[in-house]
Every structure is written in C-alpha cells, then in structure tokens.
mmCIF file of C-alpha atoms in Angstrom:
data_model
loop_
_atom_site.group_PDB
_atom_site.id
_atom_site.type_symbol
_atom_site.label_atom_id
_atom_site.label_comp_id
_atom_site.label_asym_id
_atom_site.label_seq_id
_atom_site.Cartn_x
_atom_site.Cartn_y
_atom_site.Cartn_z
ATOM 1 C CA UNK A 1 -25.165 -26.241 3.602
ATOM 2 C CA UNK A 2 -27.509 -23.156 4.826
ATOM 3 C CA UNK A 3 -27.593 -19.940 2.719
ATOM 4 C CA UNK A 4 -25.603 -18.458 4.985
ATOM 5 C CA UNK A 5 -22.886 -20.871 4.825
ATOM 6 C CA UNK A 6 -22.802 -20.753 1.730
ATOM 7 C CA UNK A 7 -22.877 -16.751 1.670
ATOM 8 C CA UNK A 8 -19.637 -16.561 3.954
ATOM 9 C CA UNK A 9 -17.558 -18.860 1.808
ATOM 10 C CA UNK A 10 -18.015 -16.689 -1.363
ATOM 11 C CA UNK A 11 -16.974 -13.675 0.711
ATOM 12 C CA UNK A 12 -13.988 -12.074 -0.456
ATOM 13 C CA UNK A 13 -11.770 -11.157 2.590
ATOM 14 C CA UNK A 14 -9.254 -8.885 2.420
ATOM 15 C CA UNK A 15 -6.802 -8.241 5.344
ATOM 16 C CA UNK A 16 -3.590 -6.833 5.736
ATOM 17 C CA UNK A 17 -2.604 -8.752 8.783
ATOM 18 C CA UNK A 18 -0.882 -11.961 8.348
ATOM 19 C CA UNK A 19 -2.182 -15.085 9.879
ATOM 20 C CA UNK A 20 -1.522 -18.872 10.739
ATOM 21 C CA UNK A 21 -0.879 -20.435 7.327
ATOM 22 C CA UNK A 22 -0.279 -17.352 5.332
ATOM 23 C CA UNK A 23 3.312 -18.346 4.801
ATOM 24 C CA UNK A 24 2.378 -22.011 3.434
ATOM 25 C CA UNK A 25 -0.342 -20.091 1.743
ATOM 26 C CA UNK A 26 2.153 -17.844 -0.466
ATOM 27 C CA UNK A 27 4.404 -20.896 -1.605
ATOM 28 C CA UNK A 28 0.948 -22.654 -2.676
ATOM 29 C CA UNK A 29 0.216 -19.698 -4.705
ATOM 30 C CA UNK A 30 3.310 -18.556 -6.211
ATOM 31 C CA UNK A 31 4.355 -22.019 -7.236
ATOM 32 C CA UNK A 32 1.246 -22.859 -8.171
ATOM 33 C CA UNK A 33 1.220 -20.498 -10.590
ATOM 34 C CA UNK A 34 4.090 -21.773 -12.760
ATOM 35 C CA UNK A 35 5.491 -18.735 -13.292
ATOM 36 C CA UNK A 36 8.350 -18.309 -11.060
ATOM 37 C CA UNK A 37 11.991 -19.906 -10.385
ATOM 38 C CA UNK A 38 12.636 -21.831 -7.447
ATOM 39 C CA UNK A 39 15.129 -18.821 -6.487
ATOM 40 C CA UNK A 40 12.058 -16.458 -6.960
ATOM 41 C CA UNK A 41 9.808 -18.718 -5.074
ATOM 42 C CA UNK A 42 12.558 -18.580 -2.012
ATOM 43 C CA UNK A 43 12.411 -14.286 -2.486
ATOM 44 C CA UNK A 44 8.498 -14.173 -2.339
ATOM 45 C CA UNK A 45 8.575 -16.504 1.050
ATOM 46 C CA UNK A 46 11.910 -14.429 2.267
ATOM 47 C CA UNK A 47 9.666 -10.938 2.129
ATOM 48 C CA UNK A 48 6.971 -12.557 4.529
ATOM 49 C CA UNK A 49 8.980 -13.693 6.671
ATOM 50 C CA UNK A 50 11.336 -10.543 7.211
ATOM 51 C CA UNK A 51 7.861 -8.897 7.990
ATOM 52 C CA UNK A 52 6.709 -11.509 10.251
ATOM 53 C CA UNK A 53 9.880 -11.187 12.185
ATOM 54 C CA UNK A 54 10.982 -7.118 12.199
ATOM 55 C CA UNK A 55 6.903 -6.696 11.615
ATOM 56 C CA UNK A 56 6.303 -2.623 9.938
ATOM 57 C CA UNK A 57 10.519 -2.120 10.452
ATOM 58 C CA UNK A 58 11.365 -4.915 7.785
ATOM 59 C CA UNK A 59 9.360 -2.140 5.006
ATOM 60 C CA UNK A 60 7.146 -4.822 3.698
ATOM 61 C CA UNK A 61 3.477 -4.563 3.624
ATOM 62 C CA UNK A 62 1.106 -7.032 2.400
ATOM 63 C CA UNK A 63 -2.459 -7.647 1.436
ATOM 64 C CA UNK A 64 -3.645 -11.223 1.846
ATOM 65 C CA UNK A 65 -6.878 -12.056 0.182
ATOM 66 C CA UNK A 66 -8.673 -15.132 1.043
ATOM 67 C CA UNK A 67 -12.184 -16.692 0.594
ATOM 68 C CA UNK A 68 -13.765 -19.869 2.759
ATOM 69 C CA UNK A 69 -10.456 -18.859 5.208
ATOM 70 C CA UNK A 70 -8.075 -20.479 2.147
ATOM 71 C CA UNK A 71 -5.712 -17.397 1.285
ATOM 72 C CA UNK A 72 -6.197 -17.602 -2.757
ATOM 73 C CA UNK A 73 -4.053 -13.860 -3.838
ATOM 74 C CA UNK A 74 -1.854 -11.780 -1.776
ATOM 75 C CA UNK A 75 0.097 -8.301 -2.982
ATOM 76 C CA UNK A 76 3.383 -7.169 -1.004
ATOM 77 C CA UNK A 77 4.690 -3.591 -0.933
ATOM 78 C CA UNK A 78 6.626 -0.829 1.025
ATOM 79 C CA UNK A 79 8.063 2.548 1.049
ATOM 80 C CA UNK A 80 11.292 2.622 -1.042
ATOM 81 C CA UNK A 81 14.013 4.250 1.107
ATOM 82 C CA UNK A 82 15.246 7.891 0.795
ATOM 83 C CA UNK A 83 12.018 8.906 -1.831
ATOM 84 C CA UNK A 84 9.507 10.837 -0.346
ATOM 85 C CA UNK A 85 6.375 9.306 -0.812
ATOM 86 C CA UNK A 86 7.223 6.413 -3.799
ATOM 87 C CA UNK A 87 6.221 2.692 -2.963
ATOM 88 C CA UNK A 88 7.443 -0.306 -5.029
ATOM 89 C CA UNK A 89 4.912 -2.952 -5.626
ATOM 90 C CA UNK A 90 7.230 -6.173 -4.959
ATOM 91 C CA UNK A 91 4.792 -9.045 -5.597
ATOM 92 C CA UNK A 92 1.418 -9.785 -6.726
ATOM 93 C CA UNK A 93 0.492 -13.047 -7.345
ATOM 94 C CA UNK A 94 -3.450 -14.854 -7.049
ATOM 95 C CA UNK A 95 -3.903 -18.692 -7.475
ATOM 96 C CA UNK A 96 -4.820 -20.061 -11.013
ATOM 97 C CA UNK A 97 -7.737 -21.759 -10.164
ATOM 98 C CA UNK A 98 -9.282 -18.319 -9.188
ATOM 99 C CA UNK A 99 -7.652 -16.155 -11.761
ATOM 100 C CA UNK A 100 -9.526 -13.848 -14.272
ATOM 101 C CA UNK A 101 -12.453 -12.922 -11.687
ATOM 102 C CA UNK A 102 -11.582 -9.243 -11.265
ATOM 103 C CA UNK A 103 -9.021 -10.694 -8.153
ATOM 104 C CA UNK A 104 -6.014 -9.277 -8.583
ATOM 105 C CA UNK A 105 -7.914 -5.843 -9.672
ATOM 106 C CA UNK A 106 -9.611 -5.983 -6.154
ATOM 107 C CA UNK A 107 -6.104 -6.909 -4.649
ATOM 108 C CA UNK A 108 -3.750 -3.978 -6.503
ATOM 109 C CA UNK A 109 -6.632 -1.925 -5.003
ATOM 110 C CA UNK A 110 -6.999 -2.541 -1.748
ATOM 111 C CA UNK A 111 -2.621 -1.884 -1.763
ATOM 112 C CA UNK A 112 -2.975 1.223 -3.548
ATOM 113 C CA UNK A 113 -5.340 1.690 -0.703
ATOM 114 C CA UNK A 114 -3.123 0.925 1.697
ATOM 115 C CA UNK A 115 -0.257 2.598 0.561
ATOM 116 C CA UNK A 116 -2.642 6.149 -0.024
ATOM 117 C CA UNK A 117 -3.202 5.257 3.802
ATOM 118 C CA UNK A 118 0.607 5.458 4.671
ATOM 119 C CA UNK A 119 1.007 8.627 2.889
ATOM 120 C CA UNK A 120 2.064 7.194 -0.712
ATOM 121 C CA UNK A 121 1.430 9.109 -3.359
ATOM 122 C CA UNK A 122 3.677 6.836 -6.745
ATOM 123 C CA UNK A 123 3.410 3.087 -6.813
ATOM 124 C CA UNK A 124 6.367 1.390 -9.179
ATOM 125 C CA UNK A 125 5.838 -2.017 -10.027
ATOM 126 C CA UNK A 126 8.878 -3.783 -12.340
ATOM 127 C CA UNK A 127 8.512 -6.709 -14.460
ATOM 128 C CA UNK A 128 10.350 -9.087 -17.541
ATOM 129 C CA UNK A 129 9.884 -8.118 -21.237
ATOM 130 C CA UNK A 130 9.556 -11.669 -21.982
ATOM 131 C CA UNK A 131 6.349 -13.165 -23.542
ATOM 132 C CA UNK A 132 5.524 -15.100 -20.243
ATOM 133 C CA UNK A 133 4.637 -12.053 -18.778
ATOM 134 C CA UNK A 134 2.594 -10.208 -21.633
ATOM 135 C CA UNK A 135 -0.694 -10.579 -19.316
ATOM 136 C CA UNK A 136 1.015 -9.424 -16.516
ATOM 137 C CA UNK A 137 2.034 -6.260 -18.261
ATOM 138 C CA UNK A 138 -1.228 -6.213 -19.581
ATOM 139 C CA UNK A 139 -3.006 -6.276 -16.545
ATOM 140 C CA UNK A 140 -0.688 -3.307 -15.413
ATOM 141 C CA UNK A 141 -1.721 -1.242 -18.244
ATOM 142 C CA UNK A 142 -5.827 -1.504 -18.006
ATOM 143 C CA UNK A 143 -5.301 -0.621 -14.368
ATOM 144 C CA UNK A 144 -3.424 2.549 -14.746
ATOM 145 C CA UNK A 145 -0.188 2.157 -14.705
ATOM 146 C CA UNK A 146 2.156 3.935 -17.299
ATOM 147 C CA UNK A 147 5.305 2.195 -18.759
ATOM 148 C CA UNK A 148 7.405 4.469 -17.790
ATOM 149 C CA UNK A 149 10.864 3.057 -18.743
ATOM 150 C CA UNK A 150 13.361 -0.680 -20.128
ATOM 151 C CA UNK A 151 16.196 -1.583 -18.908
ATOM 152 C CA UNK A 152 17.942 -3.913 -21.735
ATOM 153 C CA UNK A 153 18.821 -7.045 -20.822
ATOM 154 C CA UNK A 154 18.390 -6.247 -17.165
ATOM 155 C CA UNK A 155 17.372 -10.207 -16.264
ATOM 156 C CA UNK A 156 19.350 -11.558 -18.706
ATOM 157 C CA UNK A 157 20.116 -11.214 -22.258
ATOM 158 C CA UNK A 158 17.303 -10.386 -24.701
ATOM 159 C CA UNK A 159 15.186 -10.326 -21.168
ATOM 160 C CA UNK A 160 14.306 -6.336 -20.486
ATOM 161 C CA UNK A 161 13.063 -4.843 -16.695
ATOM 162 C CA UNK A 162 9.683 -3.315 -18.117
ATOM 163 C CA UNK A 163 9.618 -0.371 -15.065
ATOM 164 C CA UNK A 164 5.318 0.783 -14.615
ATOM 165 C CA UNK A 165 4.292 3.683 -12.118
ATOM 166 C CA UNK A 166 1.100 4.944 -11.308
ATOM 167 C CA UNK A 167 0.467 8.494 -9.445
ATOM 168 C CA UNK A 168 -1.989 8.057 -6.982
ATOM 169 C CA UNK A 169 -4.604 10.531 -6.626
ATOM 170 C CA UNK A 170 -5.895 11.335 -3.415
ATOM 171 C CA UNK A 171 -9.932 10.038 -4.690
ATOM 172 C CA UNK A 172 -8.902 6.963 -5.823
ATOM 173 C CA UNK B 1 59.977 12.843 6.267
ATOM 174 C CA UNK B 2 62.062 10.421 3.694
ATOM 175 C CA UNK B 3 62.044 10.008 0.299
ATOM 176 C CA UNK B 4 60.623 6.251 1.165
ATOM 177 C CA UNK B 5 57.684 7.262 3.744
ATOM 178 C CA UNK B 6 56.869 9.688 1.630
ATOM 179 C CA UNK B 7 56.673 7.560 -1.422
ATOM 180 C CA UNK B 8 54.140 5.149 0.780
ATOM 181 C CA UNK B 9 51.775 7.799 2.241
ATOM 182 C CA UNK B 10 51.050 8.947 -1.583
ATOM 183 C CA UNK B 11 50.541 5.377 -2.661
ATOM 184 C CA UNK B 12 47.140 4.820 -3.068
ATOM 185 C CA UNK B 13 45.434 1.420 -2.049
ATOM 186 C CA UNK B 14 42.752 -0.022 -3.213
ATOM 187 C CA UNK B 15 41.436 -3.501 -1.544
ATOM 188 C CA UNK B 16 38.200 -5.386 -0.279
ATOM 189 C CA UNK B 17 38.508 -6.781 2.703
ATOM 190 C CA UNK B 18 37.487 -4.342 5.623
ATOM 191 C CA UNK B 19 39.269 -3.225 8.254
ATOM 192 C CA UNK B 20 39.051 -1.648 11.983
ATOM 193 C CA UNK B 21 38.045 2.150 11.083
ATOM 194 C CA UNK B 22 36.289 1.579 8.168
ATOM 195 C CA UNK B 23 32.834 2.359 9.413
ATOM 196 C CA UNK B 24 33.749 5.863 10.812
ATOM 197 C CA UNK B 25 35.649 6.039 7.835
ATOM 198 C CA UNK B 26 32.690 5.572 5.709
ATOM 199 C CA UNK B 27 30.825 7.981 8.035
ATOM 200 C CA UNK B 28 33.597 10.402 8.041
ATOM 201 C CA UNK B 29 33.344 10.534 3.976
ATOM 202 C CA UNK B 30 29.672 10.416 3.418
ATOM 203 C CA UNK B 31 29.031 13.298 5.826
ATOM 204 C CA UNK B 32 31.825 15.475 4.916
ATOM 205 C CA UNK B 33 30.513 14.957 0.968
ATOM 206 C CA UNK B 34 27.773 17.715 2.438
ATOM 207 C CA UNK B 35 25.671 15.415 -0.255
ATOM 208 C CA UNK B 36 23.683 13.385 1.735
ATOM 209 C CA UNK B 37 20.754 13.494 4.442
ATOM 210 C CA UNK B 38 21.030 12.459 7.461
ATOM 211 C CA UNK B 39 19.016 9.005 6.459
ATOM 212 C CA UNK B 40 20.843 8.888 3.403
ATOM 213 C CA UNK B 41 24.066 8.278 5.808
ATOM 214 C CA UNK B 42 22.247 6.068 7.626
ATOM 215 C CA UNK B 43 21.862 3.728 4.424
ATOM 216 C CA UNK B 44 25.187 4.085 3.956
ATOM 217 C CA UNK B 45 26.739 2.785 7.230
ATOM 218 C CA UNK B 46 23.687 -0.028 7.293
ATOM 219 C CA UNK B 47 25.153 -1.485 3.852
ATOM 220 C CA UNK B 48 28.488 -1.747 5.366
ATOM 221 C CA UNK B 49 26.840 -3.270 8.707
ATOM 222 C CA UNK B 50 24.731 -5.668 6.872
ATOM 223 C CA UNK B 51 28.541 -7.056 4.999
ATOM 224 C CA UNK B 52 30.106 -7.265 8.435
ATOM 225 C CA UNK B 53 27.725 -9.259 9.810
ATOM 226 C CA UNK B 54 26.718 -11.354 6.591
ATOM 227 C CA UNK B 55 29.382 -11.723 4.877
ATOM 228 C CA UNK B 56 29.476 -11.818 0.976
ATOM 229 C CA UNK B 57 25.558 -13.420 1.965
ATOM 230 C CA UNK B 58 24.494 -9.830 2.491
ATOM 231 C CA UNK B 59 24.885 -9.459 -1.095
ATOM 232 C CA UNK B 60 27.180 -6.297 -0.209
ATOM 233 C CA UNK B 61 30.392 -5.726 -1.261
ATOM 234 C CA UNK B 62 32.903 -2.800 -0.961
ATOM 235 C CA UNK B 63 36.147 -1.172 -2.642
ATOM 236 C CA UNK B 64 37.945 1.230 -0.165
ATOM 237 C CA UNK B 65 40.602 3.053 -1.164
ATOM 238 C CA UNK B 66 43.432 4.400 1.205
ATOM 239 C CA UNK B 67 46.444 6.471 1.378
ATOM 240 C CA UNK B 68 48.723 6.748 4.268
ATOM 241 C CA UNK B 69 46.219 4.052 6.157
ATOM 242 C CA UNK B 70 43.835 6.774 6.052
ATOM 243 C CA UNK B 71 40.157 6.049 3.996
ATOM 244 C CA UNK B 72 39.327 8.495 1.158
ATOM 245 C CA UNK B 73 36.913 7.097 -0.608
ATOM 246 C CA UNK B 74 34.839 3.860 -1.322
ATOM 247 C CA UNK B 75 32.076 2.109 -3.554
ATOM 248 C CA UNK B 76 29.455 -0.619 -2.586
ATOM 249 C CA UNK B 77 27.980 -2.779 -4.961
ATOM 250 C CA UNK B 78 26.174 -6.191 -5.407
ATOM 251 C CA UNK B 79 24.243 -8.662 -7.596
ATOM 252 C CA UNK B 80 21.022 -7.972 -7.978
ATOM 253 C CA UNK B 81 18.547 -10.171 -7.223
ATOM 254 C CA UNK B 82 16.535 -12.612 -9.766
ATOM 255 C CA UNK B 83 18.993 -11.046 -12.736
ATOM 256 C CA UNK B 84 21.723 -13.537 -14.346
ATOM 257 C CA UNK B 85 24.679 -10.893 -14.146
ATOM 258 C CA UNK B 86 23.428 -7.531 -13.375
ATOM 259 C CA UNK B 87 24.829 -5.515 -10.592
ATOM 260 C CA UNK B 88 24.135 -2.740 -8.831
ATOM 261 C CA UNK B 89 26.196 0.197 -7.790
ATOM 262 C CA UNK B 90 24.715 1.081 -4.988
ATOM 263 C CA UNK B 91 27.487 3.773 -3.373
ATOM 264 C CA UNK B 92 30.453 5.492 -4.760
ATOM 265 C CA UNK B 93 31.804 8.640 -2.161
ATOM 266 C CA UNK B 94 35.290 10.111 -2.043
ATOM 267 C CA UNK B 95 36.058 12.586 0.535
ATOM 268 C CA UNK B 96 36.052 15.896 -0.712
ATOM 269 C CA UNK B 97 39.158 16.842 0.395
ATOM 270 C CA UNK B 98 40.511 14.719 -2.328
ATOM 271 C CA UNK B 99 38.051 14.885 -5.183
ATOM 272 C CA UNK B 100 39.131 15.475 -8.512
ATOM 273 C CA UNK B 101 42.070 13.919 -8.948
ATOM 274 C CA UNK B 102 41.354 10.906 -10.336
ATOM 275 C CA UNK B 103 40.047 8.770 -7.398
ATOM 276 C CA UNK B 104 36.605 8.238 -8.237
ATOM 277 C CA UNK B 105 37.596 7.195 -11.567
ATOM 278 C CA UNK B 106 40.135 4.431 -9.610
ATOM 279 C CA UNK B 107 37.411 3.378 -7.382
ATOM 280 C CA UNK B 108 34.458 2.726 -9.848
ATOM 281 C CA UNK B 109 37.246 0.776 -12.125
ATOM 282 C CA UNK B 110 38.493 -1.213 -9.403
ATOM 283 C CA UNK B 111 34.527 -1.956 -8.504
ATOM 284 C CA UNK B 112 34.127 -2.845 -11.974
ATOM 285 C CA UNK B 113 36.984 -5.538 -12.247
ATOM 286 C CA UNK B 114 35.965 -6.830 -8.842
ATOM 287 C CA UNK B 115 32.060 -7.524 -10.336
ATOM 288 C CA UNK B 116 33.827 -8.818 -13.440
ATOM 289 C CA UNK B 117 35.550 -11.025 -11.650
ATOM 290 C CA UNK B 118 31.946 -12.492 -9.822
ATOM 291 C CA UNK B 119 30.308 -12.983 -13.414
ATOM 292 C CA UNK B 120 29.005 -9.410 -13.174
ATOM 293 C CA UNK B 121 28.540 -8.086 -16.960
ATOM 294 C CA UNK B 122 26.064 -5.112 -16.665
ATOM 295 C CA UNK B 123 26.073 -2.415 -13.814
ATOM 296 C CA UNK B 124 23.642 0.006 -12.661
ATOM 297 C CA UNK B 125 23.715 3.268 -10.733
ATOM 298 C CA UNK B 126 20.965 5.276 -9.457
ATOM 299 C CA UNK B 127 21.112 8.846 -9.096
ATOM 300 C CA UNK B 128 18.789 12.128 -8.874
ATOM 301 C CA UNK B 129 17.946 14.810 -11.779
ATOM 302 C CA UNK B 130 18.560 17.512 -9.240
ATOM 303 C CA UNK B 131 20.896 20.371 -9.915
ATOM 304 C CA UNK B 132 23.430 18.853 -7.392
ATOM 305 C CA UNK B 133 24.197 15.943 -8.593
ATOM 306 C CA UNK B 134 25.255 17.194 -12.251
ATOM 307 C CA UNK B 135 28.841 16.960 -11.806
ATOM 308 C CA UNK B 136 27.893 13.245 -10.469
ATOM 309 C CA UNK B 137 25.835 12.521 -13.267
ATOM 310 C CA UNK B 138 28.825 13.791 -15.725
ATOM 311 C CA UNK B 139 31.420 11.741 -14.238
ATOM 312 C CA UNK B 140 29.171 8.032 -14.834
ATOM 313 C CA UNK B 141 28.829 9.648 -18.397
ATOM 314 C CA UNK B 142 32.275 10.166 -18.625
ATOM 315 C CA UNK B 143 33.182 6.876 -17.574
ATOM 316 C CA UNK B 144 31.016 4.892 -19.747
ATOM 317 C CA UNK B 145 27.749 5.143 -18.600
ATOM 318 C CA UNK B 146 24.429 5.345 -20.918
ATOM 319 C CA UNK B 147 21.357 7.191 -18.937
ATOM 320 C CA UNK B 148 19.120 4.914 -19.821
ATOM 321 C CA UNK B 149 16.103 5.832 -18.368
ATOM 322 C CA UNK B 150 14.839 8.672 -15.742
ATOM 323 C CA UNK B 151 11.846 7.955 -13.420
ATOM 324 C CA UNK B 152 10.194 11.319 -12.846
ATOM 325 C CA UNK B 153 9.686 12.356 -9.357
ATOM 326 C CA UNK B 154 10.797 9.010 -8.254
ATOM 327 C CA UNK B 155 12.308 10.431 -5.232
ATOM 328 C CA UNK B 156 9.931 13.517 -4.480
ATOM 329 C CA UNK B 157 8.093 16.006 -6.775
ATOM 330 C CA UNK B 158 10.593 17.518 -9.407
ATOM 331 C CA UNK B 159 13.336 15.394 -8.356
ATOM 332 C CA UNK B 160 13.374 12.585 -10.874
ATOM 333 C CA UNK B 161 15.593 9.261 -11.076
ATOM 334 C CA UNK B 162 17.994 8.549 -13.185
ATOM 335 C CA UNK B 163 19.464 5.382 -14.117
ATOM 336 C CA UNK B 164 22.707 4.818 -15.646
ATOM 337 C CA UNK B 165 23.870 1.404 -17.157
ATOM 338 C CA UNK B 166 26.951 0.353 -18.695
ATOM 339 C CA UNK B 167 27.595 -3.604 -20.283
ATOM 340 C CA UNK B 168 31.232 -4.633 -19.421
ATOM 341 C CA UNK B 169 33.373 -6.242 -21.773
ATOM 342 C CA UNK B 170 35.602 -9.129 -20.620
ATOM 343 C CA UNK B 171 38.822 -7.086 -21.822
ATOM 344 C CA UNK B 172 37.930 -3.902 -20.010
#
C-alpha cells in the first residue's frame, strides 16, 4: 500500500449527503453498538429513510461520517416545529470499534455546524437516566451541554428523560 | 322547538371515531381560538390528516366533542415513542364561543380514560411561559397537572417551555 493510500483511508470524511449504503450502514452501527431495542433500531432506520424519501421536507438532517468509504458514526437532527430557531438532536451513534477517538466530538460538531448553518441557534438532545447511558450523558456534559431538566419515569418506571440543551453561539 | 329537540341539541357528545366535517371543524376551532399562528393551525389539521390516512398507525388519536352535530372542541393525543406508557397530549382546543363551562375539563377527562384504556399511565402536555397562555397553564394545574419542568426559550427568546405531567391512576 503507497503512502498515499494509506493517507486517504485514515481520512476522516464528513458529509451531510446520504449515499449508497448509508442505510445498511446505520443498522450496522446502531446495533452494533448494543445499546438499543430492536423497536429503537427500527426508529433510527425509519428517520433515514423519511429523509431519503421527502429529502429537506421530512425535517431530518444528518451527518454521516465515514473513513476508507465504510460509514463508522452518523448524527441526525432537524428544526423542531413552531420554535423559532431550536433543533433537537435525534440520534448520535459511532461504531464501537472506533469509539473513544474524539469521533463523536468531531460528529456533534460538524451538526452544531450544520444546524448554526440553517439558522439554529439551541440544540436539545434527550436521553434515559439509566446507568447504561452514564457515558452518554457524560459525553453531553464535557461538550457543553447543560442538563436542563427530568422527566420521572418518562421511559418507564424508575427510567427518567434526562432533557440537555446547548445555546449556540454564533463563533462556535 | 320541543322539549325533546331541545333536550338533544344541549346534550353534549363526546366520541372517537371521525366524521365528515371534522377537519373544518378542527380548523373552524383552532382559528377562531385567536391562539394560534398560522403554522401552528397547520400542525393542527396535519395531525388529524396523518389519523385519516394512517389510522391508529399514525400514532394519532382524537376526542371530539359535539352538541347539536356541531364540533366545539377536541384533543389529540398519542403514545410516545420508545416510552412503555407515556403519552402525549399533543392538542386540546374548544371553541371560544363555548369556553368556560366545563368542556375542556370533559374533553381532557374523556382523553384521559381513552389513553387509560390503551395502557397509557403518564401524560404530557407542552405549553409556552408566555403571558397568553396563563389561563391555559392554570386549567392543566387545575386538573391535575405537575409543571414539571420549563425549557427556557425553547420556542424563541423569552418564551420558554413548559411541561406538564400527570401519572394516572387505574381508578381515575
């Protein structure tokens, strides 16, 4: 393998338009992470495809990120209707094996990016209380996003929606 | 006028099944509230568009109440997503004409049984911090509700959201 090969496969790509294989791509990632339900699984698949077929309309944006052309993290986001200029982060989710590089940093980025772009200005991003997801929420937290509220037993009983936001400033 | 047809056109019905009307109906009350933008009606005719053409799979359902086969107010409400028996309430309107006399109160109980009767046990509603909406806010206090949290500026600068919850009991 030349240098250059070998330069271009280490090259973290990120893109916001979708491509053959992204939707095979998000099942392989959110399942391989073991965190989700099969019904959760079906929701993160359902928001691609509403985009792929109503495209900006369906109110879903995403960020794929992919290295050596194998999608390995992807974010998904939109306006939420009737606020002004507030976006809800939907999904975030990067594949184990590549977890714990600075990935989904550079990925919440480059959709806080994106969303700045659109005219966004609050970014809310709601997660479980439970234990599964303590470096999830801690994740949130180092990159700058305020707890800002708990719904009790919103999931289910003794499981809490933890509800983050983040003000975007304009220099971000 | 007899005693009898006058008797029916004061009875007031409550049901969930649509019928032919109910859409302008819906209009009719939403716009006549004087509450709501003109994409905030929009959302409102969409839900009951999405439950026509879905069915109970559009995860939309509805309590209209009539009197004299004329609509006066309604409520929309569903599961929510990923949670084992939370709903929300997404829509409760009465027309103003006949406000304060009970109806809302009618409607949101009669929503309430309904997601009882689906396994429903906790139920949100959403609703701004702005001056407008305090006699709103009273009545979910007034009827149960807990504010349980408030998202500032959720829905533009200075106009925060609030969120209401209240847990049903199986003998309410």
């Amino acid at each position: 393998m030349s240098e250059k090969q070998s330069a271009d496969a280490s090259t973290l790509n990120l893109r916001e338009d979708s491509r053959p294989g992204d939707r095979e791509g998000i099942e392989a990632i959110v399942t391989a992470t073991g965190f989700f339900t099969p019904a959760e699984i079906e929701v993160a698949i359902e928001l691609f495809d509403e985009r792929e077929s109503k495209g900006p309309a369906s109110g879903y944006h995403f960020v794929f990120a992919e290295r050596a052309a194998r999608l390995i993290g992807y974010a998904c986001f939109g306006p939420i209707p009737c606020t002004q200029h507030s976006y809800d982060l939907y999904w975030i989710a990067v594949h184990p094996e590549t977890q714990g590089r600075g990935l989904g940093r550079a990925i919440l980025a480059a959709a806080e990016r994106a969303i700045r772009e659109r005219g966004g200005k609050r970014v809310y991003i709601e997660t479980s209380s439970r234990a599964q997801y303590r470096d999830t929420r801690g994740f949130y937290t180092r990159t700058g996003y305020e707890l800002e509220a708990t719904l009790r037993d919103f999931y289910a009983p003794g499981d809490d929606k933890a509800i983050y936001s983040r003000a975007l400033s304009p220099t971000d």
